């Protein structure tokens, strides 16, 4: 990466498109990492993380969302990241969600899956990316990020490989040696997993993890949180777009899939293409 401009080299852009992920070592500066870690501790230790999971089926936003924590909100539109996303997705993209968590020794696995939002899973014409910020880096002690490069263009259900748990897959890459403040940008459709390690008896530094997702403008994307309108409104109220990235929190790039899914399941039967034949 060019240190002054924060832009990617042409090779990095090509690598992302081909492999489906990109690692930016020590991307976040130390002072920002420390502020974010303090916010994650508050989020987890004061029970807001648990409340946000419990309340994720409600239309009303929970009493506190990640983007209201302070630096978490500004991280969404962190200018060096925006410059990079513009190189990977074009100039217009929208914010989808932000999650924040702290994994301690003995944390659970997350089975093989991808996170590309689409009903039905049918193409990859527009990009969606997940940006993983590892505030303490990764050291192999608590859990590895494992990815299978080049799977982002294989159109499959999100949980198509769930039957393999976190078993080793051909051509997988285990990412377990990253310095603090490292950011991994992944195409949302790449298959990945969190492979947890056995509980450590000694004290092990926690695995701080912030996950922020973005969608390329051009189609409407399904939301996953019923309170997404309130979430985007709060981001606009806080002016987290910095007056620059106007599409970031615009509702027009999303739709609410929850109530129409049963109807969709009725349509999504048999040979879909034949529905175009008169
Ligand atoms: Fe994921």
PDB file of C-alpha atoms and ligand atoms in Angstrom:
ATOM      1  CA  UNK A   1       0.000   0.000   0.000  1.00  0.00           C
ATOM      2  CA  UNK A   2       1.222   3.530  -0.735  1.00  0.00           C
ATOM      3  CA  UNK A   3       1.578   5.060   2.733  1.00  0.00           C
ATOM      4  CA  UNK A   4       0.595   8.622   1.847  1.00  0.00           C
ATOM      5  CA  UNK A   5      -2.358   8.152  -0.430  1.00  0.00           C
ATOM      6  CA  UNK A   6      -3.730   4.977   1.183  1.00  0.00           C
ATOM      7  CA  UNK A   7      -4.515   3.767  -2.284  1.00  0.00           C
ATOM      8  CA  UNK A   8      -4.005   0.202  -3.399  1.00  0.00           C
ATOM      9  CA  UNK A   9      -1.577  -0.767  -6.087  1.00  0.00           C
ATOM     10  CA  UNK A  10      -3.005  -2.149  -9.325  1.00  0.00           C
ATOM     11  CA  UNK A  11      -1.730  -5.552  -8.287  1.00  0.00           C
ATOM     12  CA  UNK A  12      -3.625  -5.389  -4.993  1.00  0.00           C
ATOM     13  CA  UNK A  13      -6.837  -4.544  -6.825  1.00  0.00           C
ATOM     14  CA  UNK A  14      -6.257  -7.458  -9.211  1.00  0.00           C
ATOM     15  CA  UNK A  15      -5.440  -9.769  -6.312  1.00  0.00           C
ATOM     16  CA  UNK A  16      -8.660  -8.836  -4.525  1.00  0.00           C
ATOM     17  CA  UNK A  17     -10.725  -9.472  -7.635  1.00  0.00           C
ATOM     18  CA  UNK A  18      -9.067 -12.819  -8.246  1.00  0.00           C
ATOM     19  CA  UNK A  19      -8.553 -14.184  -4.745  1.00  0.00           C
ATOM     20  CA  UNK A  20     -11.546 -12.534  -3.074  1.00  0.00           C
ATOM     21  CA  UNK A  21      -9.719 -10.992  -0.137  1.00  0.00           C
ATOM     22  CA  UNK A  22      -6.996  -8.544   0.745  1.00  0.00           C
ATOM     23  CA  UNK A  23      -4.974  -8.097   3.925  1.00  0.00           C
ATOM     24  CA  UNK A  24      -3.940  -4.606   5.028  1.00  0.00           C
ATOM     25  CA  UNK A  25      -1.455  -5.114   7.896  1.00  0.00           C
ATOM     26  CA  UNK A  26      -1.537  -2.470  10.664  1.00  0.00           C
ATOM     27  CA  UNK A  27      -4.022  -0.431   8.658  1.00  0.00           C
ATOM     28  CA  UNK A  28      -5.545   1.299  11.692  1.00  0.00           C
ATOM     29  CA  UNK A  29      -3.253   3.581  13.735  1.00  0.00           C
ATOM     30  CA  UNK A  30      -2.495   2.677  17.336  1.00  0.00           C
ATOM     31  CA  UNK A  31      -4.486   5.515  18.931  1.00  0.00           C
ATOM     32  CA  UNK A  32      -7.588   4.572  16.936  1.00  0.00           C
ATOM     33  CA  UNK A  33      -7.109   0.886  17.791  1.00  0.00           C
ATOM     34  CA  UNK A  34      -6.936   1.726  21.494  1.00  0.00           C
ATOM     35  CA  UNK A  35     -10.092   3.858  21.365  1.00  0.00           C
ATOM     36  CA  UNK A  36     -11.950   1.131  19.489  1.00  0.00           C
ATOM     37  CA  UNK A  37     -10.832  -1.554  21.929  1.00  0.00           C
ATOM     38  CA  UNK A  38     -12.163   0.495  24.860  1.00  0.00           C
ATOM     39  CA  UNK A  39     -15.491   0.809  23.037  1.00  0.00           C
ATOM     40  CA  UNK A  40     -15.632  -2.931  22.320  1.00  0.00           C
ATOM     41  CA  UNK A  41     -14.976  -3.633  26.015  1.00  0.00           C
ATOM     42  CA  UNK A  42     -17.860  -1.344  26.967  1.00  0.00           C
ATOM     43  CA  UNK A  43     -20.103  -2.904  24.300  1.00  0.00           C
ATOM     44  CA  UNK A  44     -19.414  -6.435  25.542  1.00  0.00           C
ATOM     45  CA  UNK A  45     -18.922  -5.933  29.288  1.00  0.00           C
ATOM     46  CA  UNK A  46     -22.000  -3.758  29.788  1.00  0.00           C
ATOM     47  CA  UNK A  47     -24.215  -6.246  27.975  1.00  0.00           C
ATOM     48  CA  UNK A  48     -25.005  -4.170  24.876  1.00  0.00           C
ATOM     49  CA  UNK A  49     -23.705  -6.873  22.566  1.00  0.00           C
ATOM     50  CA  UNK A  50     -26.037  -9.447  24.124  1.00  0.00           C
ATOM     51  CA  UNK A  51     -28.967  -7.021  24.041  1.00  0.00           C
ATOM     52  CA  UNK A  52     -28.339  -6.269  20.362  1.00  0.00           C
ATOM     53  CA  UNK A  53     -28.461 -10.004  19.566  1.00  0.00           C
ATOM     54  CA  UNK A  54     -31.585 -10.519  21.654  1.00  0.00           C
ATOM     55  CA  UNK A  55     -33.288  -7.501  20.069  1.00  0.00           C
ATOM     56  CA  UNK A  56     -32.296  -8.174  16.486  1.00  0.00           C
ATOM     57  CA  UNK A  57     -35.832  -9.255  15.569  1.00  0.00           C
ATOM     58  CA  UNK A  58     -37.362  -5.953  16.712  1.00  0.00           C
ATOM     59  CA  UNK A  59     -38.396  -3.078  14.452  1.00  0.00           C
ATOM     60  CA  UNK A  60     -37.117  -0.566  16.976  1.00  0.00           C
ATOM     61  CA  UNK A  61     -33.357  -0.164  17.299  1.00  0.00           C
ATOM     62  CA  UNK A  62     -31.865  -1.377  20.589  1.00  0.00           C
ATOM     63  CA  UNK A  63     -31.014   1.243  23.216  1.00  0.00           C
ATOM     64  CA  UNK A  64     -27.496   1.442  21.819  1.00  0.00           C
ATOM     65  CA  UNK A  65     -26.152   0.418  18.404  1.00  0.00           C
ATOM     66  CA  UNK A  66     -22.519  -0.145  17.494  1.00  0.00           C
ATOM     67  CA  UNK A  67     -22.449   2.950  15.326  1.00  0.00           C
ATOM     68  CA  UNK A  68     -23.391   5.080  18.352  1.00  0.00           C
ATOM     69  CA  UNK A  69     -20.372   4.019  20.378  1.00  0.00           C
ATOM     70  CA  UNK A  70     -18.184   6.855  19.105  1.00  0.00           C
ATOM     71  CA  UNK A  71     -15.174   5.808  17.042  1.00  0.00           C
ATOM     72  CA  UNK A  72     -17.098   2.761  15.804  1.00  0.00           C
ATOM     73  CA  UNK A  73     -19.441   5.087  13.914  1.00  0.00           C
ATOM     74  CA  UNK A  74     -16.615   7.079  12.387  1.00  0.00           C
ATOM     75  CA  UNK A  75     -14.829   3.878  11.442  1.00  0.00           C
ATOM     76  CA  UNK A  76     -17.601   3.183   8.915  1.00  0.00           C
ATOM     77  CA  UNK A  77     -16.479   6.179   6.836  1.00  0.00           C
ATOM     78  CA  UNK A  78     -12.798   6.138   7.829  1.00  0.00           C
ATOM     79  CA  UNK A  79     -11.341   8.105   4.896  1.00  0.00           C
ATOM     80  CA  UNK A  80      -8.387   5.801   4.085  1.00  0.00           C
ATOM     81  CA  UNK A  81     -10.814   2.883   3.943  1.00  0.00           C
ATOM     82  CA  UNK A  82     -13.236   4.829   1.745  1.00  0.00           C
ATOM     83  CA  UNK A  83     -10.441   5.500  -0.745  1.00  0.00           C
ATOM     84  CA  UNK A  84      -9.697   1.792  -0.921  1.00  0.00           C
ATOM     85  CA  UNK A  85     -13.344   0.768  -1.230  1.00  0.00           C
ATOM     86  CA  UNK A  86     -13.732   3.212  -4.112  1.00  0.00           C
ATOM     87  CA  UNK A  87     -10.954   1.351  -5.890  1.00  0.00           C
ATOM     88  CA  UNK A  88     -12.609  -2.000  -5.257  1.00  0.00           C
ATOM     89  CA  UNK A  89     -16.304  -1.124  -5.692  1.00  0.00           C
ATOM     90  CA  UNK A  90     -16.476   2.124  -7.664  1.00  0.00           C
ATOM     91  CA  UNK A  91     -17.377   5.489  -6.202  1.00  0.00           C
ATOM     92  CA  UNK A  92     -20.868   4.630  -4.959  1.00  0.00           C
ATOM     93  CA  UNK A  93     -21.541   2.121  -2.211  1.00  0.00           C
ATOM     94  CA  UNK A  94     -23.769   1.901   0.837  1.00  0.00           C
ATOM     95  CA  UNK A  95     -23.286   0.755   4.404  1.00  0.00           C
ATOM     96  CA  UNK A  96     -25.034  -2.524   5.252  1.00  0.00           C
ATOM     97  CA  UNK A  97     -24.191  -3.314   8.882  1.00  0.00           C
ATOM     98  CA  UNK A  98     -21.618  -3.040  11.639  1.00  0.00           C
ATOM     99  CA  UNK A  99     -20.902  -5.711  14.237  1.00  0.00           C
ATOM    100  CA  UNK A 100     -18.459  -5.601  17.088  1.00  0.00           C
ATOM    101  CA  UNK A 101     -17.361  -8.378  19.390  1.00  0.00           C
ATOM    102  CA  UNK A 102     -14.579  -9.651  21.604  1.00  0.00           C
ATOM    103  CA  UNK A 103     -13.627 -13.307  21.430  1.00  0.00           C
ATOM    104  CA  UNK A 104     -12.034 -14.726  24.520  1.00  0.00           C
ATOM    105  CA  UNK A 105     -10.256 -18.044  24.886  1.00  0.00           C
ATOM    106  CA  UNK A 106     -12.723 -20.890  24.456  1.00  0.00           C
ATOM    107  CA  UNK A 107     -14.942 -18.984  22.000  1.00  0.00           C
ATOM    108  CA  UNK A 108     -17.086 -20.928  19.575  1.00  0.00           C
ATOM    109  CA  UNK A 109     -16.491 -21.817  15.946  1.00  0.00           C
ATOM    110  CA  UNK A 110     -18.403 -20.212  13.138  1.00  0.00           C
ATOM    111  CA  UNK A 111     -18.943 -22.795  10.435  1.00  0.00           C
ATOM    112  CA  UNK A 112     -18.102 -22.337   6.768  1.00  0.00           C
ATOM    113  CA  UNK A 113     -20.445 -19.780   5.206  1.00  0.00           C
ATOM    114  CA  UNK A 114     -20.566 -16.702   3.062  1.00  0.00           C
ATOM    115  CA  UNK A 115     -22.391 -13.416   3.716  1.00  0.00           C
ATOM    116  CA  UNK A 116     -23.480 -12.215   0.270  1.00  0.00           C
ATOM    117  CA  UNK A 117     -27.045 -10.943   0.578  1.00  0.00           C
ATOM    118  CA  UNK A 118     -29.268 -11.993  -2.329  1.00  0.00           C
ATOM    119  CA  UNK A 119     -32.608 -13.746  -2.843  1.00  0.00           C
ATOM    120  CA  UNK A 120     -32.206 -16.152  -4.507  1.00  0.00           C
ATOM    121  CA  UNK A 121     -28.451 -16.575  -4.705  1.00  0.00           C
ATOM    122  CA  UNK A 122     -28.176 -16.265  -8.461  1.00  0.00           C
ATOM    123  CA  UNK A 123     -25.282 -14.068  -9.632  1.00  0.00           C
ATOM    124  CA  UNK A 124     -22.416 -11.877  -8.458  1.00  0.00           C
ATOM    125  CA  UNK A 125     -22.968  -8.890 -10.771  1.00  0.00           C
ATOM    126  CA  UNK A 126     -22.635  -6.339  -7.948  1.00  0.00           C
ATOM    127  CA  UNK A 127     -20.050  -6.335  -5.217  1.00  0.00           C
ATOM    128  CA  UNK A 128     -20.657  -6.615  -1.517  1.00  0.00           C
ATOM    129  CA  UNK A 129     -17.667  -6.595   0.815  1.00  0.00           C
ATOM    130  CA  UNK A 130     -17.076  -7.346   4.459  1.00  0.00           C
ATOM    131  CA  UNK A 131     -14.306  -5.419   6.187  1.00  0.00           C
ATOM    132  CA  UNK A 132     -12.861  -7.259   9.179  1.00  0.00           C
ATOM    133  CA  UNK A 133     -10.865  -5.151  11.612  1.00  0.00           C
ATOM    134  CA  UNK A 134      -8.683  -7.199  13.980  1.00  0.00           C
ATOM    135  CA  UNK A 135      -7.739  -4.674  16.636  1.00  0.00           C
ATOM    136  CA  UNK A 136      -5.296  -7.003  18.410  1.00  0.00           C
ATOM    137  CA  UNK A 137      -4.335  -8.706  15.163  1.00  0.00           C
ATOM    138  CA  UNK A 138      -4.434 -12.497  15.010  1.00  0.00           C
ATOM    139  CA  UNK A 139      -1.884 -14.757  16.656  1.00  0.00           C
ATOM    140  CA  UNK A 140      -3.357 -18.248  16.366  1.00  0.00           C
ATOM    141  CA  UNK A 141      -4.237 -18.413  20.058  1.00  0.00           C
ATOM    142  CA  UNK A 142      -8.030 -17.971  20.130  1.00  0.00           C
ATOM    143  CA  UNK A 143      -9.370 -18.494  16.622  1.00  0.00           C
ATOM    144  CA  UNK A 144      -8.160 -18.321  13.037  1.00  0.00           C
ATOM    145  CA  UNK A 145      -9.922 -16.684  10.131  1.00  0.00           C
ATOM    146  CA  UNK A 146     -10.020 -19.290   7.397  1.00  0.00           C
ATOM    147  CA  UNK A 147     -10.985 -18.520   3.815  1.00  0.00           C
ATOM    148  CA  UNK A 148     -11.185 -20.445   0.578  1.00  0.00           C
ATOM    149  CA  UNK A 149      -9.834 -18.038  -2.039  1.00  0.00           C
ATOM    150  CA  UNK A 150     -11.672 -17.677  -5.381  1.00  0.00           C
ATOM    151  CA  UNK A 151     -14.969 -19.053  -4.080  1.00  0.00           C
ATOM    152  CA  UNK A 152     -16.630 -15.636  -4.315  1.00  0.00           C
ATOM    153  CA  UNK A 153     -17.903 -16.219  -7.841  1.00  0.00           C
ATOM    154  CA  UNK A 154     -19.280 -19.706  -7.164  1.00  0.00           C
ATOM    155  CA  UNK A 155     -22.965 -19.051  -6.677  1.00  0.00           C
ATOM    156  CA  UNK A 156     -24.120 -21.045  -3.682  1.00  0.00           C
ATOM    157  CA  UNK A 157     -26.394 -20.759  -0.721  1.00  0.00           C
ATOM    158  CA  UNK A 158     -24.769 -18.993   2.217  1.00  0.00           C
ATOM    159  CA  UNK A 159     -24.734 -22.202   4.245  1.00  0.00           C
ATOM    160  CA  UNK A 160     -24.022 -24.619   1.414  1.00  0.00           C
ATOM    161  CA  UNK A 161     -20.834 -25.817   3.125  1.00  0.00           C
ATOM    162  CA  UNK A 162     -22.231 -25.810   6.667  1.00  0.00           C
ATOM    163  CA  UNK A 163     -22.164 -29.612   6.636  1.00  0.00           C
ATOM    164  CA  UNK A 164     -18.355 -29.411   6.804  1.00  0.00           C
ATOM    165  CA  UNK A 165     -18.395 -27.423  10.059  1.00  0.00           C
ATOM    166  CA  UNK A 166     -14.943 -25.869  10.242  1.00  0.00           C
ATOM    167  CA  UNK A 167     -13.174 -28.895   8.752  1.00  0.00           C
ATOM    168  CA  UNK A 168     -10.147 -28.269   6.554  1.00  0.00           C
ATOM    169  CA  UNK A 169     -11.203 -27.612   2.969  1.00  0.00           C
ATOM    170  CA  UNK A 170      -9.052 -27.902  -0.169  1.00  0.00           C
ATOM    171  CA  UNK A 171      -7.084 -24.726  -0.932  1.00  0.00           C
ATOM    172  CA  UNK A 172      -8.119 -23.015   2.290  1.00  0.00           C
ATOM    173  CA  UNK A 173      -5.901 -20.324   3.798  1.00  0.00           C
ATOM    174  CA  UNK A 174      -5.727 -20.005   7.582  1.00  0.00           C
ATOM    175  CA  UNK A 175      -5.031 -16.409   8.562  1.00  0.00           C
ATOM    176  CA  UNK A 176      -3.490 -16.451  12.030  1.00  0.00           C
ATOM    177  CA  UNK A 177      -0.529 -14.112  12.083  1.00  0.00           C
ATOM    178  CA  UNK A 178      -1.557 -10.478  11.746  1.00  0.00           C
ATOM    179  CA  UNK A 179      -0.222  -7.414  13.572  1.00  0.00           C
ATOM    180  CA  UNK A 180      -2.516  -5.196  15.661  1.00  0.00           C
ATOM    181  CA  UNK A 181      -4.817  -2.912  13.692  1.00  0.00           C
ATOM    182  CA  UNK A 182      -4.919  -5.158  10.651  1.00  0.00           C
ATOM    183  CA  UNK A 183      -7.887  -4.936   8.303  1.00  0.00           C
ATOM    184  CA  UNK A 184      -8.975  -7.762   6.018  1.00  0.00           C
ATOM    185  CA  UNK A 185     -11.291  -6.847   3.153  1.00  0.00           C
ATOM    186  CA  UNK A 186     -13.231  -9.835   1.861  1.00  0.00           C
ATOM    187  CA  UNK A 187     -15.728 -10.175  -0.954  1.00  0.00           C
ATOM    188  CA  UNK A 188     -18.865 -11.068   0.989  1.00  0.00           C
ATOM    189  CA  UNK A 189     -19.410 -14.192  -1.117  1.00  0.00           C
ATOM    190  CA  UNK A 190     -16.056 -15.770  -0.281  1.00  0.00           C
ATOM    191  CA  UNK A 191     -16.433 -18.876   1.888  1.00  0.00           C
ATOM    192  CA  UNK A 192     -14.910 -18.325   5.301  1.00  0.00           C
ATOM    193  CA  UNK A 193     -15.093 -19.583   8.857  1.00  0.00           C
ATOM    194  CA  UNK A 194     -13.888 -18.836  12.357  1.00  0.00           C
ATOM    195  CA  UNK A 195     -11.928 -21.852  13.510  1.00  0.00           C
ATOM    196  CA  UNK A 196     -11.637 -21.651  17.285  1.00  0.00           C
ATOM    197  CA  UNK A 197      -8.744 -23.112  19.233  1.00  0.00           C
ATOM    198  CA  UNK A 198      -9.070 -25.153  22.410  1.00  0.00           C
ATOM    199  CA  UNK A 199      -9.439 -23.204  25.637  1.00  0.00           C
ATOM    200  CA  UNK A 200      -6.104 -21.882  26.904  1.00  0.00           C
ATOM    201  CA  UNK A 201      -5.356 -22.223  30.588  1.00  0.00           C
ATOM    202  CA  UNK A 202      -3.022 -19.222  30.736  1.00  0.00           C
ATOM    203  CA  UNK A 203      -4.097 -15.631  30.082  1.00  0.00           C
ATOM    204  CA  UNK A 204      -4.432 -14.928  26.380  1.00  0.00           C
ATOM    205  CA  UNK A 205      -5.107 -11.453  24.931  1.00  0.00           C
ATOM    206  CA  UNK A 206      -8.673 -11.268  23.566  1.00  0.00           C
ATOM    207  CA  UNK A 207      -9.465 -11.333  19.895  1.00  0.00           C
ATOM    208  CA  UNK A 208     -11.110  -7.994  19.135  1.00  0.00           C
ATOM    209  CA  UNK A 209     -13.205  -8.117  16.005  1.00  0.00           C
ATOM    210  CA  UNK A 210     -15.167  -5.410  14.201  1.00  0.00           C
ATOM    211  CA  UNK A 211     -17.002  -6.357  11.025  1.00  0.00           C
ATOM    212  CA  UNK A 212     -18.419  -3.686   8.716  1.00  0.00           C
ATOM    213  CA  UNK A 213     -20.137  -4.388   5.437  1.00  0.00           C
ATOM    214  CA  UNK A 214     -20.757  -2.348   2.267  1.00  0.00           C
ATOM    215  CA  UNK A 215     -22.818  -2.859  -0.899  1.00  0.00           C
ATOM    216  CA  UNK A 216     -22.137  -1.537  -4.374  1.00  0.00           C
ATOM    217  CA  UNK A 217     -24.843   0.799  -5.617  1.00  0.00           C
ATOM    218  CA  UNK A 218     -26.900  -0.322  -8.616  1.00  0.00           C
ATOM    219  CA  UNK A 219     -29.318  -2.857  -7.158  1.00  0.00           C
ATOM    220  CA  UNK A 220     -31.314  -2.820  -3.939  1.00  0.00           C
ATOM    221  CA  UNK A 221     -29.950  -5.101  -1.260  1.00  0.00           C
ATOM    222  CA  UNK A 222     -31.880  -7.045   1.372  1.00  0.00           C
ATOM    223  CA  UNK A 223     -31.360  -5.881   4.908  1.00  0.00           C
ATOM    224  CA  UNK A 224     -30.918  -8.315   7.792  1.00  0.00           C
ATOM    225  CA  UNK A 225     -31.921  -6.203  10.782  1.00  0.00           C
ATOM    226  CA  UNK A 226     -35.611  -5.282  11.087  1.00  0.00           C
ATOM    227  CA  UNK A 227     -34.538  -1.931  12.580  1.00  0.00           C
ATOM    228  CA  UNK A 228     -32.338  -1.041   9.607  1.00  0.00           C
ATOM    229  CA  UNK A 229     -34.268   2.154   8.833  1.00  0.00           C
ATOM    230  CA  UNK A 230     -33.672   3.446  12.363  1.00  0.00           C
ATOM    231  CA  UNK A 231     -30.022   2.403  12.111  1.00  0.00           C
ATOM    232  CA  UNK A 232     -29.468   4.358   8.881  1.00  0.00           C
ATOM    233  CA  UNK A 233     -31.412   7.349  10.242  1.00  0.00           C
ATOM    234  CA  UNK A 234     -29.165   7.440  13.311  1.00  0.00           C
ATOM    235  CA  UNK A 235     -26.072   7.345  11.088  1.00  0.00           C
ATOM    236  CA  UNK A 236     -27.426  10.273   9.066  1.00  0.00           C
ATOM    237  CA  UNK A 237     -28.266  12.176  12.269  1.00  0.00           C
ATOM    238  CA  UNK A 238     -24.684  11.671  13.493  1.00  0.00           C
ATOM    239  CA  UNK A 239     -23.427  12.786  10.048  1.00  0.00           C
ATOM    240  CA  UNK A 240     -21.230   9.719   9.803  1.00  0.00           C
ATOM    241  CA  UNK A 241     -21.012  10.182   6.031  1.00  0.00           C
ATOM    242  CA  UNK A 242     -18.656  13.125   6.783  1.00  0.00           C
ATOM    243  CA  UNK A 243     -20.569  15.149   4.197  1.00  0.00           C
ATOM    244  CA  UNK A 244     -18.732  13.261   1.471  1.00  0.00           C
ATOM    245  CA  UNK A 245     -20.100   9.750   0.948  1.00  0.00           C
ATOM    246  CA  UNK A 246     -23.768  10.574   0.394  1.00  0.00           C
ATOM    247  CA  UNK A 247     -24.864   7.084  -0.633  1.00  0.00           C
ATOM    248  CA  UNK A 248     -23.510   5.476   2.502  1.00  0.00           C
ATOM    249  CA  UNK A 249     -26.651   5.717   4.640  1.00  0.00           C
ATOM    250  CA  UNK A 250     -29.319   6.217   1.982  1.00  0.00           C
ATOM    251  CA  UNK A 251     -32.341   3.934   2.468  1.00  0.00           C
ATOM    252  CA  UNK A 252     -32.986   3.744  -1.270  1.00  0.00           C
ATOM    253  CA  UNK A 253     -30.241   1.129  -1.686  1.00  0.00           C
ATOM    254  CA  UNK A 254     -32.028  -1.416   0.503  1.00  0.00           C
ATOM    255  CA  UNK A 255     -35.269  -3.258   0.885  1.00  0.00           C
ATOM    256  CA  UNK A 256     -37.014  -5.111   3.653  1.00  0.00           C
ATOM    257  CA  UNK A 257     -37.193  -8.841   2.791  1.00  0.00           C
ATOM    258  CA  UNK A 258     -38.886 -10.092   5.953  1.00  0.00           C
ATOM    259  CA  UNK A 259     -42.560  -9.904   5.053  1.00  0.00           C
ATOM    260  CA  UNK A 260     -42.213 -10.943   1.418  1.00  0.00           C
ATOM    261  CA  UNK A 261     -40.049 -14.014   1.960  1.00  0.00           C
ATOM    262  CA  UNK A 262     -42.993 -16.457   2.312  1.00  0.00           C
ATOM    263  CA  UNK A 263     -44.470 -15.137  -0.937  1.00  0.00           C
ATOM    264  CA  UNK A 264     -41.051 -15.358  -2.577  1.00  0.00           C
ATOM    265  CA  UNK A 265     -40.705 -18.992  -1.516  1.00  0.00           C
ATOM    266  CA  UNK A 266     -43.887 -19.757  -3.437  1.00  0.00           C
ATOM    267  CA  UNK A 267     -42.534 -18.118  -6.596  1.00  0.00           C
ATOM    268  CA  UNK A 268     -39.071 -19.635  -6.221  1.00  0.00           C
ATOM    269  CA  UNK A 269     -40.065 -23.118  -7.341  1.00  0.00           C
ATOM    270  CA  UNK A 270     -39.211 -25.248 -10.322  1.00  0.00           C
ATOM    271  CA  UNK A 271     -37.645 -23.850 -13.466  1.00  0.00           C
ATOM    272  CA  UNK A 272     -37.525 -20.087 -12.902  1.00  0.00           C
ATOM    273  CA  UNK A 273     -36.474 -19.210 -16.438  1.00  0.00           C
ATOM    274  CA  UNK A 274     -39.640 -20.774 -17.804  1.00  0.00           C
ATOM    275  CA  UNK A 275     -41.662 -18.092 -16.064  1.00  0.00           C
ATOM    276  CA  UNK A 276     -40.488 -15.822 -18.919  1.00  0.00           C
ATOM    277  CA  UNK A 277     -42.027 -18.127 -21.545  1.00  0.00           C
ATOM    278  CA  UNK A 278     -45.515 -16.992 -22.494  1.00  0.00           C
TER     279      UNK A 278
HETATM  280 FE1  LIG B   1     -19.059 -14.229   7.979  1.00  0.00          FE
END
